[in-house]
Coordinates of C-alpha atoms in Angstrom, one line a residue:
M1 CA 11.9 9.8 -8.6
A2 CA 13.6 6.4 -8.0
A3 CA 13.7 4.3 -11.0
P4 CA 11.7 1.0 -11.0
G5 CA 13.7 -2.2 -11.1
V6 CA 16.6 -0.8 -9.0
T7 CA 17.8 -3.1 -6.2
H8 CA 17.5 -1.6 -2.8
N9 CA 19.0 -3.9 -0.2
V10 CA 18.4 -1.6 2.7
R11 CA 14.7 -0.9 2.2
K12 CA 12.3 -2.1 4.9
L13 CA 8.6 -1.7 4.4
L14 CA 5.4 -2.9 6.0
L15 CA 2.5 -2.3 3.6
I16 CA -0.9 -2.9 5.3
S17 CA -4.2 -3.3 3.5
N18 CA -6.3 -1.5 6.0
S19 CA -5.9 0.6 9.2
T20 CA -9.1 -0.7 10.9
L21 CA -10.5 -4.2 10.8
H22 CA -14.1 -5.0 11.8
G23 CA -14.2 -5.7 15.5
S24 CA -10.9 -4.0 16.4
G25 CA -9.5 -0.5 16.9
Y26 CA -7.2 1.6 14.8
L27 CA -4.2 -0.6 13.7
E28 CA -5.0 -3.0 16.5
H29 CA -5.2 -6.0 14.1
C30 CA -1.6 -5.5 13.0
H31 CA -0.1 -4.4 16.4
D32 CA 2.1 -7.4 16.8
Q33 CA 3.5 -7.2 13.2
I34 CA 4.2 -3.5 13.7
K35 CA 6.0 -4.1 17.0
K36 CA 8.1 -6.8 15.5
F37 CA 8.8 -4.7 12.4
L38 CA 10.1 -1.8 14.5
A39 CA 11.8 -4.3 16.8
D40 CA 12.0 -1.8 19.7
K41 CA 14.9 -0.1 17.8
V42 CA 12.9 2.8 16.6
K43 CA 12.3 5.4 19.2
T44 CA 10.8 8.1 17.1
V45 CA 8.0 7.7 14.4
L46 CA 7.3 10.3 11.8
F47 CA 3.6 10.1 11.0
V48 CA 2.4 11.8 7.7
P49 CA -1.3 12.8 8.3
Y50 CA -1.9 14.3 4.8
A51 CA -4.5 11.7 3.8
L52 CA -7.2 13.4 5.9
D53 CA -8.3 17.1 6.2
D54 CA -8.2 17.0 10.1
R55 CA -4.4 16.5 10.3
D56 CA -4.2 17.2 14.0
G57 CA -7.0 14.8 14.9
Y58 CA -5.5 12.1 12.6
A59 CA -2.1 12.5 14.1
A60 CA -3.5 12.3 17.6
K61 CA -5.3 9.1 16.7
A62 CA -2.0 7.6 15.4
K63 CA -0.1 8.8 18.4
E64 CA -2.6 7.0 20.7
A65 CA -2.2 3.8 18.6
F66 CA 1.6 3.8 18.8
G67 CA 1.5 4.7 22.5
N68 CA -0.4 1.7 23.6
M69 CA 0.5 4.1 11.1
G70 CA -1.5 6.0 7.4
G71 CA -4.9 5.6 5.9
G72 CA -7.4 8.2 4.6
N73 CA -7.7 9.4 1.0
T74 CA -5.0 8.4 -1.5
F75 CA -5.5 11.4 -3.7
R76 CA -5.3 13.9 -0.9
L77 CA -2.2 12.2 0.5
L78 CA -0.3 12.1 -2.8
T79 CA -1.3 15.7 -3.7
T80 CA 0.1 16.9 -0.4
L81 CA 3.3 14.9 -0.7
Y82 CA 3.8 16.7 -4.0
S83 CA 2.9 20.2 -2.7
E84 CA 5.2 19.8 0.3
K85 CA 8.0 18.6 -2.0
I86 CA 8.9 15.7 0.2
I87 CA 8.7 12.8 -2.2
P88 CA 12.4 12.7 -3.0
E89 CA 13.3 13.0 0.7
I90 CA 11.1 10.0 1.6
Q91 CA 12.6 8.0 -1.3
K92 CA 16.1 8.8 -0.1
R93 CA 15.4 8.0 3.5
V94 CA 13.7 4.6 2.7
L95 CA 15.7 3.4 -0.3
E96 CA 19.2 4.7 0.6
D97 CA 19.2 5.2 4.3
G98 CA 17.1 2.2 5.3
I99 CA 14.5 4.1 7.4
P100 CA 11.5 1.8 8.0
Y101 CA 8.3 2.7 6.2
I102 CA 4.9 1.7 7.4
G103 CA 1.9 2.4 5.2
S104 CA -1.8 1.3 5.5
S105 CA -4.5 1.8 3.0
A106 CA -3.6 5.2 1.3
G107 CA -0.1 4.9 2.8
T108 CA 0.3 1.5 1.0
N109 CA -1.0 2.9 -2.2
V110 CA 1.5 5.8 -2.4
A111 CA 4.4 3.4 -1.7
T112 CA 3.9 1.7 -5.1
I113 CA 4.5 2.7 -8.7
S114 CA 1.3 4.7 -9.0
I115 CA -2.1 5.3 -7.3
N116 CA -4.0 4.1 -10.4
T117 CA -5.3 1.0 -8.5
T118 CA -6.7 2.8 -5.4
N119 CA -10.3 2.4 -4.5
D120 CA -10.6 6.1 -3.3
M121 CA -12.5 8.9 -5.0
P122 CA -10.4 11.6 -6.6
I123 CA -11.5 14.4 -4.3
V124 CA -8.4 16.4 -5.3
H125 CA -6.1 16.2 -8.4
P126 CA -2.4 15.5 -7.8
P127 CA 0.1 16.7 -10.3
S128 CA 0.7 13.1 -11.3
F129 CA -0.5 9.6 -10.4
D130 CA 3.1 8.5 -10.0
A131 CA 3.7 7.6 -6.4
L132 CA 6.8 7.0 -4.2
K133 CA 8.0 3.9 -6.2
L134 CA 9.3 2.2 -3.1
V135 CA 8.3 -1.1 -4.7
P136 CA 8.1 -1.7 -8.5
F137 CA 4.5 -2.8 -8.7
N138 CA 1.0 -1.7 -7.7
I139 CA -1.2 -2.8 -4.8
N140 CA -5.0 -2.7 -4.4
P141 CA -5.6 -2.5 -0.6
H142 CA -9.0 -3.6 0.8
Y143 CA -9.3 -6.0 -2.1
M144 CA -12.8 -7.5 -2.0
D145 CA -14.3 -10.6 -3.7
P146 CA -17.8 -10.3 -5.3
S147 CA -20.6 -11.6 -3.1
P148 CA -22.8 -14.2 -4.8
N149 CA -25.9 -12.6 -3.2
N150 CA -25.0 -9.0 -4.0
T151 CA -27.3 -7.5 -6.6
H152 CA -25.0 -4.5 -7.3
M153 CA -24.2 -4.5 -11.0
G154 CA -21.1 -2.3 -11.0
E155 CA -17.6 -3.5 -11.7
T156 CA -15.9 -5.8 -9.3
R157 CA -12.4 -5.1 -8.0
E158 CA -11.1 -7.7 -10.4
Q159 CA -12.8 -6.1 -13.4
R160 CA -11.4 -2.7 -12.5
I161 CA -7.8 -4.1 -12.2
K162 CA -8.2 -5.8 -15.5
Q163 CA -9.3 -2.4 -17.0
Y164 CA -6.1 -0.9 -15.6
H165 CA -4.1 -3.6 -17.4
E166 CA -5.8 -2.6 -20.7
Y167 CA -3.6 0.5 -20.5
E168 CA -0.7 -0.4 -18.2
T169 CA 1.1 -3.4 -19.6
S170 CA 4.1 -3.7 -17.3
W171 CA 3.2 -3.6 -13.6
P172 CA 1.5 -6.4 -11.7
V173 CA -1.2 -5.6 -9.1
L174 CA -1.3 -7.3 -5.8
G175 CA -4.8 -7.4 -4.2
L176 CA -4.4 -7.3 -0.5
R177 CA -7.5 -8.4 1.5
E178 CA -8.5 -6.8 4.8
G179 CA -6.1 -7.9 7.5
S180 CA -3.3 -8.7 5.1
M181 CA 0.1 -7.0 4.7
L182 CA 3.3 -7.2 2.7
L183 CA 6.6 -7.2 4.5
V184 CA 9.5 -6.0 2.4
E185 CA 13.1 -6.5 3.6
G186 CA 15.7 -5.5 1.1
D187 CA 15.0 -7.7 -1.9
K188 CA 12.6 -10.1 -0.1
A189 CA 8.8 -9.6 0.1
T190 CA 6.5 -11.9 2.2
L191 CA 2.7 -12.0 2.5
L192 CA 1.6 -11.7 6.2
G193 CA -1.8 -12.0 7.8
P194 CA -4.6 -14.6 7.7
H195 CA -5.8 -14.2 4.1
Y196 CA -4.8 -15.1 0.6
A197 CA -3.7 -12.3 -1.7
R198 CA -4.7 -12.2 -5.4
L199 CA -2.0 -11.4 -7.9
F200 CA -2.9 -9.8 -11.3
V201 CA -0.6 -9.9 -14.2
R202 CA -1.7 -8.6 -17.6
N203 CA -3.0 -11.3 -20.0
E204 CA -2.7 -13.9 -17.3
K205 CA -5.3 -15.6 -15.1
P206 CA -5.3 -14.1 -11.5
V207 CA -3.6 -16.3 -9.0
E208 CA -4.4 -16.8 -5.3
N209 CA -1.4 -16.8 -3.0
K210 CA -1.5 -18.2 0.6
P211 CA -0.1 -16.4 3.7
G212 CA 3.6 -16.7 3.8
T213 CA 4.0 -16.6 0.0
D214 CA 7.4 -15.2 -1.1
F215 CA 6.7 -12.3 -3.5
S216 CA 10.4 -11.4 -3.9
H217 CA 10.1 -11.8 -7.7
L218 CA 7.9 -8.7 -7.8
L219 CA 10.8 -6.6 -6.5
A220 CA 13.0 -7.7 -9.4
L221 CA 10.7 -6.2 -12.1

């Protein structure tokens, strides 16, 4: 595993909150950002379909989207990354060789320190919740604010992230709302998309951050 806090000047990541946005098709809402991210220099894309059981169907869906990145269940994705023994290879290719990495939803979760802040159900049990550690903090994709008219009495996303910080004292959590994404270029991280992102740090009040915010300080943890 790559150690947190190490400077990786060559890494290039696009971490997307969600694969599908209401009113648009698969990855359609972030098409322009993906095209710019790849900059017409990448001719071949390796898609990892491990987050869904129907891998062939999932791969075909992604192929169609790229022709005109992954989502699914975080626990299934990480479990298969472990069973296929490809985590060290992904880390090397991204952190040392500078191969671009695109993740959405589950793919974004596994790019972080751990999958402890995913919204998914644990349908399978990975050997560890430790993830790829391509960035030294955690992300909560699909971050949602509580609706004032909702009668649901369960925990909000904010409450669950605070519960995580009752045990994990070191790593901040970035709540990415639908349609938002984080662009990482070397030691620079920038919030893209139309929405604010909510940053959670243990024992501190959560902070709202507008689109365009420089989150590079999170990479230096």
